[in-house]
Amino acid sequence: ARSDRSNIMKKLLPVISSLGLALIIVPACLYLAEFIAKSQMEMLMLAGTGLWFASAPLWMGRNEKSQ
């Protein structure tokens, strides 16, 4: 059961990190296109930054042998 959970997390963490990066890039583009306000952009980018920094270190830079 533990290895199943570990395999799921290995596959889920990159997806979560990618969502965090999208929350950094997309709001900036939407703001530049004047679709959202600056305060909305800032909040979305802050959420994306937090999501990225919380999830990326858990899977990036690790090879299979060290686990």
PDB file of C-alpha atoms in Angstrom:
ATOM      1  CA  ALA A   1       0.000   0.000   0.000  1.00  0.00           C
ATOM      2  CA  ARG A   2       2.856   2.359   0.803  1.00  0.00           C
ATOM      3  CA  SER A   3       4.580   1.849  -2.546  1.00  0.00           C
ATOM      4  CA  ASP A   4       1.268   2.418  -4.358  1.00  0.00           C
ATOM      5  CA  ARG A   5       0.898   5.735  -2.557  1.00  0.00           C
ATOM      6  CA  SER A   6       4.511   6.601  -3.365  1.00  0.00           C
ATOM      7  CA  ASN A   7       3.999   5.840  -7.065  1.00  0.00           C
ATOM      8  CA  ILE A   8       0.871   7.979  -7.152  1.00  0.00           C
ATOM      9  CA  MET A   9       2.726  10.875  -5.514  1.00  0.00           C
ATOM     10  CA  LYS A  10       5.639  10.528  -7.953  1.00  0.00           C
ATOM     11  CA  LYS A  11       3.205  11.001 -10.820  1.00  0.00           C
ATOM     12  CA  LEU A  12       1.070  13.647  -9.139  1.00  0.00           C
ATOM     13  CA  LEU A  13       3.808  16.009  -7.921  1.00  0.00           C
ATOM     14  CA  PRO A  14       5.018  17.041 -11.399  1.00  0.00           C
ATOM     15  CA  VAL A  15       1.419  17.797 -12.373  1.00  0.00           C
ATOM     16  CA  ILE A  16       0.940  19.939  -9.265  1.00  0.00           C
ATOM     17  CA  SER A  17       4.201  21.755  -9.968  1.00  0.00           C
ATOM     18  CA  SER A  18       3.124  22.398 -13.551  1.00  0.00           C
ATOM     19  CA  LEU A  19      -0.143  23.883 -12.308  1.00  0.00           C
ATOM     20  CA  GLY A  20       1.900  26.157 -10.056  1.00  0.00           C
ATOM     21  CA  LEU A  21       3.975  27.331 -13.014  1.00  0.00           C
ATOM     22  CA  ALA A  22       0.815  27.896 -15.034  1.00  0.00           C
ATOM     23  CA  LEU A  23      -0.502  30.074 -12.187  1.00  0.00           C
ATOM     24  CA  ILE A  24       2.624  32.181 -12.535  1.00  0.00           C
ATOM     25  CA  ILE A  25       2.623  32.555 -16.334  1.00  0.00           C
ATOM     26  CA  VAL A  26      -1.055  32.680 -17.323  1.00  0.00           C
ATOM     27  CA  PRO A  27      -2.154  35.502 -14.976  1.00  0.00           C
ATOM     28  CA  ALA A  28       0.672  37.716 -16.220  1.00  0.00           C
ATOM     29  CA  CYS A  29      -0.476  37.195 -19.806  1.00  0.00           C
ATOM     30  CA  LEU A  30      -4.097  37.832 -18.845  1.00  0.00           C
ATOM     31  CA  TYR A  31      -3.094  41.041 -17.090  1.00  0.00           C
ATOM     32  CA  LEU A  32      -1.121  42.236 -20.089  1.00  0.00           C
ATOM     33  CA  ALA A  33      -4.151  41.533 -22.274  1.00  0.00           C
ATOM     34  CA  GLU A  34      -6.257  43.491 -19.752  1.00  0.00           C
ATOM     35  CA  PHE A  35      -8.546  40.550 -18.924  1.00  0.00           C
ATOM     36  CA  ILE A  36      -7.869  40.642 -15.176  1.00  0.00           C
ATOM     37  CA  ALA A  37      -6.976  43.326 -12.657  1.00  0.00           C
ATOM     38  CA  LYS A  38      -3.517  43.717 -11.169  1.00  0.00           C
ATOM     39  CA  SER A  39      -4.684  42.581  -7.725  1.00  0.00           C
ATOM     40  CA  GLN A  40      -6.129  39.377  -9.211  1.00  0.00           C
ATOM     41  CA  MET A  41      -2.889  38.742 -11.080  1.00  0.00           C
ATOM     42  CA  GLU A  42      -0.845  39.218  -7.920  1.00  0.00           C
ATOM     43  CA  MET A  43      -2.987  36.823  -5.886  1.00  0.00           C
ATOM     44  CA  LEU A  44      -2.908  34.122  -8.559  1.00  0.00           C
ATOM     45  CA  MET A  45       0.836  34.491  -9.009  1.00  0.00           C
ATOM     46  CA  LEU A  46       1.385  34.299  -5.247  1.00  0.00           C
ATOM     47  CA  ALA A  47      -0.675  31.100  -5.108  1.00  0.00           C
ATOM     48  CA  GLY A  48       1.298  29.664  -8.031  1.00  0.00           C
ATOM     49  CA  THR A  49       4.601  30.533  -6.390  1.00  0.00           C
ATOM     50  CA  GLY A  50       3.564  28.838  -3.169  1.00  0.00           C
ATOM     51  CA  LEU A  51       2.344  25.776  -5.037  1.00  0.00           C
ATOM     52  CA  TRP A  52       5.566  25.534  -7.027  1.00  0.00           C
ATOM     53  CA  PHE A  53       7.887  25.934  -4.041  1.00  0.00           C
ATOM     54  CA  ALA A  54       5.879  23.466  -1.981  1.00  0.00           C
ATOM     55  CA  SER A  55       5.761  20.741  -4.629  1.00  0.00           C
ATOM     56  CA  ALA A  56       8.835  21.034  -6.854  1.00  0.00           C
ATOM     57  CA  PRO A  57      11.526  20.196  -4.257  1.00  0.00           C
ATOM     58  CA  LEU A  58       9.755  16.933  -3.494  1.00  0.00           C
ATOM     59  CA  TRP A  59      10.389  15.484  -6.948  1.00  0.00           C
ATOM     60  CA  MET A  60      12.949  17.551  -8.889  1.00  0.00           C
ATOM     61  CA  GLY A  61      16.591  16.563  -8.945  1.00  0.00           C
ATOM     62  CA  ARG A  62      16.102  13.081  -7.582  1.00  0.00           C
ATOM     63  CA  ASN A  63      17.158   9.954  -9.356  1.00  0.00           C
ATOM     64  CA  GLU A  64      15.679   6.530  -8.733  1.00  0.00           C
ATOM     65  CA  LYS A  65      18.813   5.110  -7.032  1.00  0.00           C
ATOM     66  CA  SER A  66      18.772   7.622  -4.156  1.00  0.00           C
ATOM     67  CA  GLN A  67      15.277   6.676  -3.050  1.00  0.00           C
TER      68      GLN A  67
END
